[in-house]
mmCIF file of C-alpha atoms in Angstrom:
data_model
loop_
_atom_site.group_PDB
_atom_site.id
_atom_site.type_symbol
_atom_site.label_atom_id
_atom_site.label_comp_id
_atom_site.label_asym_id
_atom_site.label_seq_id
_atom_site.Cartn_x
_atom_site.Cartn_y
_atom_site.Cartn_z
ATOM 1 C CA TRP A 1 -9.343 56.722 5.014
ATOM 2 C CA GLN A 2 -6.753 57.470 2.312
ATOM 3 C CA GLN A 3 -5.290 53.968 2.592
ATOM 4 C CA PHE A 4 -8.747 52.409 2.519
ATOM 5 C CA SER A 5 -9.789 54.622 -0.397
ATOM 6 C CA GLU A 6 -6.776 53.655 -2.510
ATOM 7 C CA LYS A 7 -7.524 49.980 -1.943
ATOM 8 C CA GLU A 8 -11.265 50.405 -2.509
ATOM 9 C CA ARG A 9 -10.986 52.243 -5.814
ATOM 10 C CA SER A 10 -8.990 49.374 -7.367
ATOM 11 C CA ASP A 11 -11.797 46.876 -6.658
ATOM 12 C CA PRO A 12 -12.879 45.373 -10.026
ATOM 13 C CA ASP A 13 -16.501 45.343 -8.821
ATOM 14 C CA ILE A 14 -16.578 49.156 -8.726
ATOM 15 C CA VAL A 15 -18.461 50.802 -11.585
ATOM 16 C CA PHE A 16 -17.476 54.337 -10.561
ATOM 17 C CA TYR A 17 -15.626 55.899 -7.642
ATOM 18 C CA TYR A 18 -15.792 59.648 -7.088
ATOM 19 C CA GLY A 19 -13.455 60.673 -4.278
ATOM 20 C CA PHE A 20 -13.947 64.437 -4.882
ATOM 21 C CA ASP A 21 -10.296 65.233 -4.060
ATOM 22 C CA GLY A 22 -7.452 66.747 -6.074
ATOM 23 C CA HIS A 23 -9.624 69.196 -8.019
ATOM 24 C CA SER A 24 -9.041 72.892 -8.571
ATOM 25 C CA ALA A 25 -11.707 75.425 -7.629
ATOM 26 C CA TRP A 26 -12.553 75.849 -11.319
ATOM 27 C CA ASP A 27 -12.703 72.189 -12.347
ATOM 28 C CA ARG A 28 -15.907 71.321 -14.203
ATOM 29 C CA VAL A 29 -15.077 67.618 -14.494
ATOM 30 C CA LEU A 30 -15.573 65.189 -11.602
ATOM 31 C CA ARG A 31 -12.945 62.515 -12.149
ATOM 32 C CA ASN A 32 -13.852 58.867 -11.869
ATOM 33 C CA GLU A 33 -11.084 57.112 -9.936
ATOM 34 C CA GLY A 34 -12.397 53.567 -10.301
ATOM 35 C CA PRO A 35 -10.723 50.749 -12.211
ATOM 36 C CA THR A 36 -12.710 51.234 -15.437
ATOM 37 C CA ASP A 37 -12.288 53.805 -18.230
ATOM 38 C CA THR A 38 -11.980 57.045 -16.285
ATOM 39 C CA LYS A 39 -12.969 59.425 -19.082
ATOM 40 C CA LEU A 40 -16.080 57.454 -19.975
ATOM 41 C CA LEU A 41 -17.368 57.735 -16.406
ATOM 42 C CA ASP A 42 -16.156 61.243 -15.594
ATOM 43 C CA GLY A 43 -18.965 63.538 -14.462
ATOM 44 C CA ALA A 44 -19.761 66.971 -15.918
ATOM 45 C CA ILE A 45 -20.166 69.495 -13.094
ATOM 46 C CA ILE A 46 -22.907 72.041 -13.732
ATOM 47 C CA GLY A 47 -23.169 74.966 -11.345
ATOM 48 C CA CYS A 48 -21.917 73.249 -8.177
ATOM 49 C CA GLN A 49 -19.150 74.936 -6.176
ATOM 50 C CA TRP A 50 -16.115 73.242 -4.634
ATOM 51 C CA THR A 51 -16.038 73.465 -0.843
ATOM 52 C CA THR A 52 -14.795 71.712 2.312
ATOM 53 C CA GLY A 53 -15.681 68.070 2.868
ATOM 54 C CA ARG A 54 -15.826 65.868 5.957
ATOM 55 C CA TRP A 55 -12.608 67.300 7.385
ATOM 56 C CA ILE A 56 -10.164 70.118 6.661
ATOM 57 C CA GLY A 57 -8.288 69.286 3.470
ATOM 58 C CA LYS A 58 -11.089 67.037 2.139
ATOM 59 C CA GLN A 59 -12.957 68.428 -0.872
ATOM 60 C CA ALA A 60 -16.670 68.271 -1.582
ATOM 61 C CA LEU A 61 -19.156 69.630 -4.085
ATOM 62 C CA GLU A 62 -21.916 71.879 -2.810
ATOM 63 C CA PHE A 63 -25.395 71.554 -4.311
ATOM 64 C CA LYS A 64 -27.272 74.717 -3.403
ATOM 65 C CA ARG A 65 -29.048 76.185 -6.419
ATOM 66 C CA THR A 66 -31.875 74.319 -8.111
ATOM 67 C CA SER A 67 -29.742 74.074 -11.269
ATOM 68 C CA ASP A 68 -26.706 72.456 -9.558
ATOM 69 C CA ARG A 69 -25.972 68.919 -10.751
ATOM 70 C CA VAL A 70 -23.365 66.449 -11.986
ATOM 71 C CA ARG A 71 -24.134 64.799 -15.320
ATOM 72 C CA VAL A 72 -22.933 61.194 -15.748
ATOM 73 C CA SER A 73 -23.406 58.367 -18.222
ATOM 74 C CA ILE A 74 -23.233 54.835 -16.837
ATOM 75 C CA PRO A 75 -23.175 51.907 -19.286
ATOM 76 C CA GLY A 76 -24.167 48.306 -18.691
ATOM 77 C CA GLU A 77 -26.851 46.196 -17.035
ATOM 78 C CA TYR A 78 -26.624 44.868 -13.500
ATOM 79 C CA GLU A 79 -28.283 42.060 -11.561
ATOM 80 C CA SER A 80 -27.254 43.702 -8.286
ATOM 81 C CA ILE A 81 -25.787 47.034 -7.209
ATOM 82 C CA THR A 82 -24.547 48.895 -4.148
ATOM 83 C CA LEU A 83 -24.727 52.684 -3.876
ATOM 84 C CA ALA A 84 -22.802 54.474 -1.121
ATOM 85 C CA ALA A 85 -22.199 58.187 -0.515
ATOM 86 C CA TRP A 86 -21.114 60.661 2.140
ATOM 87 C CA ILE A 87 -23.669 63.499 2.250
ATOM 88 C CA ARG A 88 -24.003 66.656 4.326
ATOM 89 C CA ILE A 89 -27.703 67.485 4.217
ATOM 90 C CA GLU A 90 -28.582 71.176 4.532
ATOM 91 C CA GLY A 91 -32.313 70.826 3.968
ATOM 92 C CA LEU A 92 -35.128 68.397 3.143
ATOM 93 C CA GLU A 93 -37.576 71.028 1.971
ATOM 94 C CA ARG A 94 -38.518 69.209 -1.239
ATOM 95 C CA TRP A 95 -40.817 66.206 -1.422
ATOM 96 C CA LEU A 96 -37.893 64.338 -3.014
ATOM 97 C CA SER A 97 -34.181 65.212 -2.991
ATOM 98 C CA SER A 98 -32.011 63.568 -5.623
ATOM 99 C CA LEU A 99 -28.960 61.433 -4.924
ATOM 100 C CA LEU A 100 -28.674 59.589 -8.264
ATOM 101 C CA LEU A 101 -31.497 59.546 -10.830
ATOM 102 C CA THR A 102 -31.569 58.340 -14.408
ATOM 103 C CA ASP A 103 -32.808 60.952 -16.887
ATOM 104 C CA GLY A 104 -35.998 59.059 -17.579
ATOM 105 C CA HIS A 105 -37.605 56.163 -15.769
ATOM 106 C CA ASP A 106 -37.793 53.423 -18.351
ATOM 107 C CA LEU A 107 -37.751 49.695 -17.624
ATOM 108 C CA GLY A 108 -34.832 48.796 -15.368
ATOM 109 C CA GLU A 109 -33.827 52.387 -14.547
ATOM 110 C CA ILE A 110 -33.352 53.489 -10.948
ATOM 111 C CA HIS A 111 -33.967 56.599 -8.852
ATOM 112 C CA TRP A 112 -32.109 56.926 -5.510
ATOM 113 C CA GLN A 113 -33.355 59.818 -3.401
ATOM 114 C CA MET A 114 -34.519 61.112 -0.001
ATOM 115 C CA THR A 115 -37.997 62.259 0.991
ATOM 116 C CA ASP A 116 -39.022 65.320 2.991
ATOM 117 C CA MET A 117 -40.000 62.893 5.778
ATOM 118 C CA GLY A 118 -36.373 61.789 6.102
ATOM 119 C CA GLN A 119 -36.840 58.457 4.343
ATOM 120 C CA LEU A 120 -34.329 56.861 1.979
ATOM 121 C CA MET A 121 -35.953 55.646 -1.218
ATOM 122 C CA LEU A 122 -34.956 53.502 -4.185
ATOM 123 C CA GLY A 123 -37.306 53.483 -7.150
ATOM 124 C CA VAL A 124 -36.886 50.710 -9.738
ATOM 125 C CA LYS A 125 -38.935 50.682 -12.933
ATOM 126 C CA ALA A 126 -39.753 46.984 -12.702
ATOM 127 C CA GLU A 127 -42.895 47.149 -14.854
ATOM 128 C CA PRO A 128 -43.531 49.212 -17.997
ATOM 129 C CA GLU A 129 -46.180 51.348 -16.291
ATOM 130 C CA ARG A 130 -45.129 51.193 -12.637
ATOM 131 C CA SER A 131 -42.137 51.890 -10.438
ATOM 132 C CA HIS A 132 -41.443 49.591 -7.510
ATOM 133 C CA ASP A 133 -40.444 51.928 -4.680
ATOM 134 C CA PHE A 134 -38.500 50.762 -1.637
ATOM 135 C CA TYR A 135 -38.636 53.110 1.373
ATOM 136 C CA SER A 136 -36.783 53.129 4.664
ATOM 137 C CA PRO A 137 -38.505 54.378 7.818
ATOM 138 C CA SER A 138 -38.182 58.105 8.545
ATOM 139 C CA LEU A 139 -34.577 58.399 9.698
ATOM 140 C CA LEU A 140 -33.353 61.920 8.982
ATOM 141 C CA GLY A 141 -34.617 65.050 10.657
ATOM 142 C CA PRO A 142 -33.627 68.541 11.835
ATOM 143 C CA VAL A 143 -30.906 67.138 14.112
ATOM 144 C CA ASP A 144 -29.125 65.695 11.052
ATOM 145 C CA LEU A 145 -28.971 68.941 9.081
ATOM 146 C CA GLY A 146 -25.416 70.195 8.733
ATOM 147 C CA ARG A 147 -23.750 66.920 9.733
ATOM 148 C CA TRP A 148 -22.071 64.352 7.507
ATOM 149 C CA VAL A 149 -24.038 61.115 7.127
ATOM 150 C CA HIS A 150 -23.176 57.951 5.233
ATOM 151 C CA LEU A 151 -26.006 56.630 3.076
ATOM 152 C CA ALA A 152 -25.998 53.300 1.265
ATOM 153 C CA CYS A 153 -28.470 51.170 -0.657
ATOM 154 C CA VAL A 154 -28.142 47.558 -1.800
ATOM 155 C CA TYR A 155 -30.247 45.988 -4.535
ATOM 156 C CA ASN A 156 -29.612 42.234 -4.367
ATOM 157 C CA GLY A 157 -31.194 40.722 -7.459
ATOM 158 C CA LYS A 158 -30.015 37.181 -6.746
ATOM 159 C CA GLN A 159 -31.352 36.971 -3.193
ATOM 160 C CA GLY A 160 -34.250 39.348 -3.913
ATOM 161 C CA TYR A 161 -34.113 42.261 -1.493
ATOM 162 C CA VAL A 162 -33.371 45.982 -1.154
ATOM 163 C CA SER A 163 -31.595 47.281 1.957
ATOM 164 C CA HIS A 164 -31.078 50.860 3.117
ATOM 165 C CA TYR A 165 -28.228 51.932 5.402
ATOM 166 C CA LEU A 166 -27.546 54.989 7.538
ATOM 167 C CA ASP A 167 -24.127 55.500 9.127
ATOM 168 C CA GLY A 168 -23.102 51.907 8.587
ATOM 169 C CA ASN A 169 -26.272 50.349 10.021
ATOM 170 C CA GLU A 170 -28.877 48.461 8.030
ATOM 171 C CA VAL A 171 -32.146 50.260 8.749
ATOM 172 C CA SER A 172 -34.556 48.401 6.454
ATOM 173 C CA ARG A 173 -34.794 45.365 4.209
ATOM 174 C CA GLU A 174 -37.640 44.699 1.791
ATOM 175 C CA ALA A 175 -38.281 41.841 -0.606
ATOM 176 C CA VAL A 176 -37.983 42.304 -4.368
ATOM 177 C CA HIS A 177 -40.979 40.620 -5.990
ATOM 178 C CA THR A 178 -40.065 41.376 -9.600
ATOM 179 C CA PRO A 179 -36.306 40.896 -10.155
ATOM 180 C CA THR A 180 -35.166 43.384 -12.775
ATOM 181 C CA LYS A 181 -31.948 43.957 -14.691
ATOM 182 C CA LEU A 182 -30.857 47.431 -13.640
ATOM 183 C CA ARG A 183 -29.438 50.066 -15.947
ATOM 184 C CA PHE A 184 -28.605 53.767 -15.816
ATOM 185 C CA GLY A 185 -27.407 55.421 -19.027
ATOM 186 C CA PRO A 186 -27.569 59.250 -18.837
ATOM 187 C CA ALA A 187 -28.169 60.243 -15.222
ATOM 188 C CA GLU A 188 -27.635 63.018 -12.681
ATOM 189 C CA ILE A 189 -26.105 63.228 -9.226
ATOM 190 C CA GLY A 190 -27.855 65.714 -6.963
ATOM 191 C CA ASN A 191 -30.627 66.726 -9.338
ATOM 192 C CA TRP A 192 -33.185 65.624 -11.916
ATOM 193 C CA GLU A 193 -34.677 67.182 -14.989
ATOM 194 C CA PRO A 194 -37.572 64.950 -16.043
ATOM 195 C CA GLN A 195 -38.393 64.674 -19.705
ATOM 196 C CA GLU A 196 -42.155 64.242 -19.382
ATOM 197 C CA MET A 197 -43.255 64.131 -15.731
ATOM 198 C CA GLN A 198 -45.051 67.296 -14.635
ATOM 199 C CA ASP A 199 -45.466 66.638 -10.887
ATOM 200 C CA TYR A 200 -42.623 66.978 -8.389
ATOM 201 C CA ARG A 201 -40.223 68.147 -11.075
ATOM 202 C CA ARG A 202 -37.875 69.957 -8.684
ATOM 203 C CA ARG A 203 -35.748 67.401 -6.846
ATOM 204 C CA SER A 204 -32.453 69.255 -6.433
ATOM 205 C CA LEU A 205 -30.268 68.292 -3.479
ATOM 206 C CA ASN A 206 -29.596 70.903 -0.802
ATOM 207 C CA GLY A 207 -26.253 69.837 0.643
ATOM 208 C CA ARG A 208 -22.764 68.551 -0.072
ATOM 209 C CA ILE A 209 -21.271 65.288 -1.369
ATOM 210 C CA ASP A 210 -17.640 64.281 -0.886
ATOM 211 C CA GLU A 211 -17.601 60.586 -1.848
ATOM 212 C CA PHE A 212 -19.845 58.513 -4.120
ATOM 213 C CA ILE A 213 -19.412 54.843 -5.046
ATOM 214 C CA LEU A 214 -21.374 52.506 -7.315
ATOM 215 C CA LEU A 215 -20.556 48.779 -7.282
ATOM 216 C CA LYS A 216 -21.989 46.009 -9.446
ATOM 217 C CA VAL A 217 -22.301 43.607 -6.509
ATOM 218 C CA PRO A 218 -24.449 43.612 -3.340
ATOM 219 C CA LEU A 219 -22.235 44.408 -0.364
ATOM 220 C CA SER A 220 -22.933 42.726 2.958
ATOM 221 C CA PRO A 221 -23.816 44.640 6.145
ATOM 222 C CA ASP A 222 -20.258 44.089 7.395
ATOM 223 C CA GLN A 223 -18.799 45.532 4.192
ATOM 224 C CA ILE A 224 -21.016 48.611 4.391
ATOM 225 C CA ARG A 225 -19.993 49.049 8.018
ATOM 226 C CA THR A 226 -16.319 48.865 7.017
ATOM 227 C CA ILE A 227 -16.768 51.674 4.459
ATOM 228 C CA TYR A 228 -18.478 53.809 7.092
ATOM 229 C CA GLU A 229 -15.883 53.183 9.807
ATOM 230 C CA ALA A 230 -12.996 53.904 7.436
ATOM 231 C CA GLY A 231 -14.449 57.225 6.323
ATOM 232 C CA ARG A 232 -16.371 58.653 9.259
ATOM 233 C CA PRO A 233 -15.181 62.052 10.492
ATOM 234 C CA GLN A 234 -13.700 62.053 13.973
ATOM 235 C CA SER A 235 -15.554 64.189 16.509
#
């Protein structure tokens, strides 16, 4: 995994790469290790505690309290993206649990999250008054709590589809009917504090994250599988 990670983080298509390693127990900055300006894309850790990741010696951040989050700011617009993260889910007690959400939900902004039914969900504000939401089937349940899972989502603006992945396998693919230039700006990993929305305000993640990647290209199923195989913990 270390060899693969070093190669992966130099990929010019990576927007950010958070490996979650090499931090002290008191670090409040999550270092971006991708090829772009590291300080610009560093995350501000709020509340989360450092803990053990997928294996002994691997670090992770624990999101437990409803105030735990990592603040990021992601510049640019994107025709396509790939999101990929290693998550240890401790609970799905909220209607929605945040993975990566923009502060607001203006045109082009995205919300990547899980539902209490174990679905993966990508919301894209493709119209001024409406989000286009792409759901996977219900995949995660009680048997998955406490184990490390690899989640990925591909928005392919050129070919017009959204795919969700669990543990290296494509589990759903849905057509995009309104191609939209995607953007992020100020956003949060593992939480959300909406500016105006009153319903379902609490979307804090209950779990751990020990790797998070955003790319500006749509990875293929084989490429997603390669990331999973390189990083999966050995039983």
